[in-house]
Amino acid sequence: MTRDLVLHEDAGSGNCYKIRLTAAHLGITLDRKSYDIMAGETRTPEFLTRINAIGKIPVLQIGDRFLAESNAACHWLAAGSTLIPFDRFGHADMLHWMFWEQYSHEPNIATMRYYKLYVGEENMSAEQRALVPGKIAGGEAALTLMDEHLGRHPFLAADRFSLADICLYGYTHVAGQGGFDLARWPHIGAWLERVAAIPGHISMDA
Amino acid sequence: MTRDLVLHEDAGSGNCYKIRLTAAHLGITLDRKSYDIMAGETRTPEFLTRINAIGKIPVLQIGDRFLAESNAACHWLAAGSTLIPFDRFGHADMLHWMFWEQYSHEPNIATMRYYKLYVGEENMSAEQRALVPGKIAGGEAALTLMDEHLGRHPFLAADRFSLADICLYGYTHVAGQGGFDLARWPHIGAWLERVAAIPGHISMDA
């Protein structure tokens, strides 16, 4: 089961870290293959043809099959485990947070971090600069929503630790690198500590 | 099982239609409650407190619980049905398309339609206008990716009709209303016909 799993990744990507963190909680070992996205290594003809037609990582390789989209890869790894609530509403509520992450959280918070850490503020295009105010506002709104929820619940979905926490932890815990001051959202801070204290947790640079 | 289901919606929204289409294929009846999003009806204190803190529809009400995010609501409805592939890879591959829809398809194709049909080109803000070139390019890239895949496969995931097809059908079949000329992507056109021919299908205005 755990053989022939290769994570095509960039170690600094929160989307890739989600998959490694899921695997760590499950005791699954992944082989890792690194790509330099800024050098175009995920845009080569070989990568686009064989691994992911949209030129993005992470991709989880399962034998000779390839699964893109970080949250889908986490779902594959965790299938049948306690990281996915077994009841119908809990499962859907977990997915609700994971879809929300891709629509309302990641495009704001991860992209601001990408601009600052990968692109560099001095190298940003005019188009990227025009997007910044909306991404700051959207990121702050997303963190405020999480904070309010986490003031009333210990974890995001079904009041228990699940893939929703892992997938939101990925970029939330490094939101400061995108310019978001997490001290403004104390319930998020307490939740980050709860998640990091769960046995099996690994850090992003592990 | 099918009682006490209320879809909080806007009938013109593709995200709401996905849920109605899923329910139709499953023979489930939903009560429908309509909101005028342009009149702020999803931003009232009562809506934000009781139904969805982010002020968005659709929300599927299941008894006294509320499930936001269209793709999560579809997953709840379809749990245990043939609309979700039973095998582990097929399920994750279906989710991969649904996460991709929220990240790479909906923010481009649905948002362009929203600008044209709801906001009106003459009423668009400077910020919205600045986003248009990126959304056109992103939407065209998304449709090209779907077209290439659908030239080799009858359906998006697991070579069978699934929630992935329903969730992508929602905004793809009205992409023309956002300015995307679907004649450019003939494999998408053939797939739209295949999906619409499946027994149980309903149109957006049903």
XYZ file of C-alpha atoms in Angstrom:
412
model
C 0.000 0.000 0.000
C 2.664 2.473 0.957
C 5.138 1.550 -1.737
C 5.446 3.342 -5.045
C 4.241 6.656 -3.639
C 6.189 9.619 -4.966
C 5.399 13.216 -4.037
C 6.390 15.597 -6.823
C 6.905 18.780 -4.873
C 8.599 21.968 -3.780
C 9.564 21.686 -0.121
C 8.590 25.312 0.570
C 5.042 24.970 -0.762
C 2.263 24.737 1.789
C 0.231 22.667 -0.666
C 3.025 20.073 -0.755
C 3.448 20.197 3.027
C -0.246 19.298 3.509
C 0.400 15.985 1.782
C 3.566 15.241 3.783
C 1.732 16.129 7.005
C -1.173 13.825 6.136
C 1.244 11.005 5.346
C 3.118 11.595 8.618
C -0.081 11.288 10.656
C -0.848 8.043 8.844
C 2.670 6.597 9.167
C 3.018 6.489 5.382
C 6.414 7.080 3.799
C 6.543 9.108 0.606
C 9.449 9.313 -1.777
C 10.041 12.957 -2.638
C 11.069 14.502 -5.942
C 11.818 18.230 -5.830
C 11.234 20.800 -8.548
C 12.371 24.403 -8.804
C 9.174 26.114 -9.895
C 10.904 29.461 -10.446
C 13.295 27.755 -12.886
C 10.363 26.334 -14.849
C 10.977 22.722 -13.897
C 7.229 22.048 -13.737
C 6.691 23.526 -17.200
C 8.894 21.158 -19.180
C 7.219 19.119 -21.942
C 7.974 15.946 -20.002
C 6.312 17.259 -16.823
C 3.274 18.602 -18.673
C 2.788 15.396 -20.647
C 3.481 12.845 -17.960
C 2.848 14.384 -14.542
C 0.424 17.314 -14.640
C -0.930 19.088 -17.710
C -1.364 22.334 -15.787
C 2.299 22.471 -14.767
C 1.716 22.629 -11.057
C 2.892 20.784 -8.013
C 2.159 18.978 -5.792
C 1.310 15.811 -7.643
C 1.064 12.505 -5.801
C 2.262 9.625 -7.952
C 0.608 6.330 -7.023
C 2.370 3.648 -9.017
C 1.903 4.782 -12.600
C -1.033 7.109 -11.846
C -0.814 10.790 -11.008
C -3.105 12.734 -8.698
C -2.957 16.538 -8.756
C -4.624 18.998 -6.369
C -3.220 18.826 -2.861
C -6.531 18.315 -1.071
C -7.452 15.408 -3.356
C -4.073 13.786 -2.684
C -4.668 14.153 1.074
C -8.077 12.538 0.640
C -6.565 9.580 -1.214
C -3.945 9.056 1.487
C -6.444 9.323 4.349
C -9.230 7.200 2.828
C -10.630 4.886 5.485
C -8.630 6.506 8.302
C -9.781 8.536 11.289
C -8.569 11.698 9.545
C -11.867 11.635 7.603
C -15.055 11.777 9.690
C -17.027 8.635 9.064
C -20.474 10.201 9.305
C -22.038 11.708 6.210
C -22.362 15.271 7.499
C -18.918 15.293 9.074
C -17.302 14.141 5.850
C -19.116 16.815 3.837
C -18.365 19.483 6.457
C -14.669 18.566 6.254
C -14.802 18.887 2.462
C -16.605 22.227 2.839
C -13.551 23.623 4.666
C -11.210 22.129 2.061
C -13.159 23.661 -0.851
C -13.311 26.952 1.048
C -9.545 26.768 1.491
C -9.013 26.507 -2.263
C -11.442 29.302 -3.108
C -11.210 31.817 -0.266
C -7.978 31.180 1.646
C -5.186 29.820 -0.558
C -5.565 32.316 -3.468
C -5.146 35.159 -0.978
C -2.853 33.960 1.785
C -0.626 31.587 -0.172
C -0.377 33.983 -3.092
C 0.738 36.882 -0.877
C 3.420 34.593 0.568
C 4.424 33.592 -2.963
C 4.788 37.232 -3.953
C 6.971 38.002 -0.931
C 9.052 34.827 -0.663
C 9.339 33.590 -4.238
C 8.797 36.530 -6.590
C 10.194 39.262 -4.329
C 8.415 42.572 -3.937
C 10.870 44.362 -6.218
C 10.203 41.887 -9.047
C 6.401 41.929 -8.962
C 4.617 42.751 -12.203
C 2.098 45.586 -12.473
C -0.645 42.959 -12.752
C 0.487 41.266 -9.544
C 0.676 44.613 -7.733
C -2.890 45.406 -8.798
C -4.079 42.191 -7.152
C -2.486 42.880 -3.758
C -5.239 44.995 -2.100
C -7.898 42.403 -2.908
C -5.685 39.579 -1.683
C -4.941 41.334 1.611
C -8.645 42.012 2.191
C -9.611 38.475 1.168
C -6.918 36.935 3.367
C -7.963 38.994 6.371
C -11.593 38.006 5.852
C -10.623 34.332 5.628
C -8.556 34.489 8.817
C -11.364 36.321 10.622
C -13.841 33.621 9.617
C -11.504 30.876 10.841
C -10.840 32.744 14.076
C -14.542 33.113 14.864
C -15.166 29.433 14.169
C -12.139 28.326 16.191
C -13.296 30.425 19.131
C -16.292 28.090 19.346
C -14.832 24.789 18.151
C -11.537 23.015 18.898
C -11.075 21.939 15.273
C -12.571 23.007 11.962
C -14.920 20.131 11.100
C -16.983 17.789 13.242
C -15.221 19.038 16.419
C -12.326 16.676 15.811
C -8.956 16.711 14.106
C -9.381 15.937 10.395
C -7.960 16.649 6.965
C -9.656 20.048 7.169
C -7.216 21.044 9.922
C -4.225 19.645 8.049
C -5.176 21.379 4.807
C -5.813 24.737 6.492
C -2.717 24.448 8.681
C -0.549 24.288 5.566
C -0.690 27.955 4.650
C -2.212 29.428 7.816
C 0.822 28.678 9.965
C 3.055 30.620 7.572
C 0.559 33.419 6.862
C 2.995 35.814 8.538
C 5.370 35.285 5.609
C 2.655 36.783 3.397
C 2.300 39.834 5.628
C -0.652 38.685 7.758
C 0.002 39.294 11.464
C -1.445 36.220 13.151
C -1.425 37.966 16.544
C -4.659 39.617 15.392
C -6.444 36.243 15.397
C -5.743 34.584 18.772
C -8.103 31.645 18.319
C -6.122 30.697 15.230
C -2.937 30.842 17.289
C -4.384 28.463 19.884
C -5.590 26.113 17.141
C -2.168 26.102 15.461
C -0.695 24.989 18.796
C -3.341 22.275 19.207
C -2.663 20.939 15.720
C 1.122 20.982 16.186
C 0.778 19.085 19.491
C -1.007 16.112 17.945
C 1.233 13.015 17.844
C 2.532 12.436 14.343
C 2.892 16.132 13.531
C 5.916 17.175 11.488
C 7.105 20.673 10.694
C 7.227 22.081 7.189
C 11.006 21.687 6.983
C 10.994 18.093 8.232
C -33.847 11.106 4.407
C -35.081 13.504 1.784
C -37.230 15.612 4.069
C -36.082 18.857 5.654
C -33.685 19.694 2.822
C -33.720 23.363 1.889
C -31.486 24.865 -0.774
C -30.751 28.524 -0.044
C -29.995 29.774 -3.512
C -30.098 32.113 -6.478
C -31.651 30.292 -9.420
C -29.196 31.856 -11.887
C -26.095 30.702 -10.057
C -24.206 27.765 -11.521
C -23.058 26.807 -8.029
C -26.692 26.470 -6.944
C -27.593 24.592 -10.129
C -24.928 21.955 -9.402
C -26.791 21.032 -6.234
C -30.196 20.912 -7.935
C -28.717 18.784 -10.733
C -27.168 16.357 -8.250
C -30.475 16.070 -6.398
C -32.342 15.496 -9.677
C -30.066 12.601 -10.621
C -30.647 11.084 -7.192
C -34.422 11.624 -7.200
C -34.168 13.870 -4.140
C -36.573 16.795 -3.754
C -35.184 20.032 -2.364
C -37.207 22.908 -1.026
C -35.845 26.112 -2.511
C -35.463 29.516 -0.890
C -34.337 32.304 -3.216
C -32.165 35.298 -2.397
C -31.378 38.384 -4.441
C -27.628 38.627 -4.013
C -27.432 42.015 -5.749
C -29.934 43.403 -3.198
C -27.750 42.182 -0.327
C -30.162 39.508 0.850
C -27.277 37.170 1.715
C -25.540 39.883 3.747
C -28.241 40.484 6.340
C -27.310 39.875 9.992
C -29.791 37.009 10.125
C -28.256 35.299 7.078
C -24.687 35.812 8.300
C -25.475 34.547 11.777
C -27.724 31.633 10.961
C -27.008 30.419 7.447
C -23.509 31.294 6.246
C -20.995 33.574 7.928
C -19.376 34.434 4.596
C -22.650 35.689 3.116
C -22.663 33.413 0.120
C -25.057 31.003 -1.476
C -25.652 28.167 -2.110
C -26.126 26.710 1.321
C -27.786 23.334 1.757
C -29.849 23.198 4.939
C -30.145 19.686 6.321
C -32.633 19.865 9.161
C -31.084 22.450 11.487
C -27.580 22.181 10.044
C -26.145 24.256 7.232
C -23.620 23.145 4.643
C -21.920 25.784 2.508
C -19.689 25.271 -0.547
C -21.550 23.846 -3.509
C -19.225 20.914 -4.114
C -19.455 19.819 -0.480
C -23.256 19.954 -0.652
C -23.180 17.784 -3.792
C -20.925 15.320 -1.963
C -23.336 15.121 0.966
C -26.287 14.482 -1.345
C -24.466 11.842 -3.389
C -22.833 9.966 -0.501
C -23.158 6.239 -1.102
C -24.586 6.659 -4.608
C -23.105 5.764 -7.971
C -22.349 9.457 -8.577
C -19.222 8.955 -6.445
C -16.744 6.329 -7.675
C -16.427 3.651 -5.061
C -12.750 2.913 -5.595
C -10.188 4.947 -3.694
C -8.414 6.413 -6.709
C -11.628 7.177 -8.556
C -13.052 9.025 -5.573
C -9.882 11.101 -5.173
C -9.685 11.738 -8.919
C -13.269 13.019 -8.850
C -12.386 15.327 -5.960
C -9.316 16.490 -7.872
C -11.565 17.835 -10.632
C -13.874 19.435 -8.054
C -10.986 21.193 -6.269
C -9.592 22.238 -9.645
C -13.003 23.660 -10.521
C -12.981 25.876 -7.443
C -9.401 27.067 -7.952
C -8.870 27.243 -11.712
C -12.276 27.259 -13.411
C -14.967 28.950 -11.312
C -12.980 32.092 -10.330
C -12.387 32.775 -14.029
C -15.398 31.491 -15.948
C -18.132 32.087 -13.371
C -16.723 35.476 -12.424
C -16.667 36.678 -16.050
C -20.310 35.606 -16.322
C -21.082 37.428 -13.075
C -19.500 40.615 -14.420
C -21.514 40.440 -17.645
C -24.879 39.152 -16.382
C -25.114 40.505 -12.831
C -22.853 43.553 -12.532
C -23.141 44.753 -16.119
C -20.090 45.892 -18.056
C -20.994 49.563 -17.623
C -21.127 49.201 -13.835
C -17.833 47.360 -13.320
C -15.361 48.912 -10.881
C -11.804 49.750 -11.879
C -10.633 46.858 -9.727
C -12.943 44.443 -11.523
C -11.808 45.732 -14.923
C -8.186 45.170 -13.934
C -8.946 41.522 -13.239
C -10.546 40.797 -16.617
C -7.445 39.961 -18.705
C -6.245 37.414 -16.156
C -9.692 35.873 -15.885
C -10.057 35.529 -19.654
C -6.624 33.887 -19.909
C -7.322 31.642 -16.924
C -10.724 30.642 -18.249
C -9.342 29.808 -21.675
C -6.591 27.713 -20.091
C -9.153 25.854 -17.982
C -11.380 25.120 -20.979
C -8.374 23.973 -23.017
C -7.356 21.565 -20.269
C -10.888 20.144 -20.063
C -11.090 19.864 -23.848
C -7.851 17.898 -24.081
C -8.958 15.551 -21.322
C -12.426 15.082 -22.815
C -10.903 14.263 -26.184
C -9.469 11.150 -24.545
C -12.114 10.313 -21.946
C -15.923 10.266 -22.064
C -16.240 11.842 -18.607
C -13.899 13.741 -16.309
C -13.101 11.184 -13.608
C -12.794 7.423 -13.642
C -14.224 7.267 -17.196
C -17.754 7.422 -15.839
C -20.377 10.024 -15.034
C -19.775 11.423 -11.556
C -20.102 14.531 -9.416
C -17.049 15.870 -11.237
C -19.127 16.132 -14.419
C -22.066 17.702 -12.608
C -19.897 20.253 -10.825
C -18.013 21.228 -13.995
C -21.169 21.273 -16.096
C -22.627 23.975 -13.845
C -20.600 26.888 -15.173
C -19.103 25.337 -18.317
C -22.431 25.051 -20.119
C -23.044 28.788 -19.647
C -19.442 29.874 -20.269
C -20.672 31.686 -23.374
C -22.495 34.129 -21.101
C -19.081 35.094 -19.733
C -17.684 35.691 -23.206
C -16.028 32.305 -23.795
C -16.905 30.930 -27.239
C -17.395 27.205 -26.607
C -17.149 26.454 -30.333
C -13.373 26.666 -29.820
C -13.452 23.559 -27.615
C -15.386 20.861 -29.503
C -14.678 18.012 -27.091
C -16.335 20.094 -24.382
C -19.354 20.536 -26.623
C -19.662 16.782 -27.128
C -19.293 16.178 -23.385
C -21.984 18.774 -22.586
C -24.316 16.832 -24.887
C -23.402 13.519 -23.235
C -24.060 14.934 -19.770
C -27.378 16.503 -20.781
C -28.526 13.190 -22.303
C -28.148 11.228 -19.085
C -31.524 10.286 -17.614
C -32.375 12.519 -14.672
C -30.794 15.624 -16.179
C -32.564 18.930 -15.623
C -31.803 22.294 -17.167
C -30.647 25.294 -15.162
C -34.070 26.942 -15.380
C -35.980 23.825 -14.348
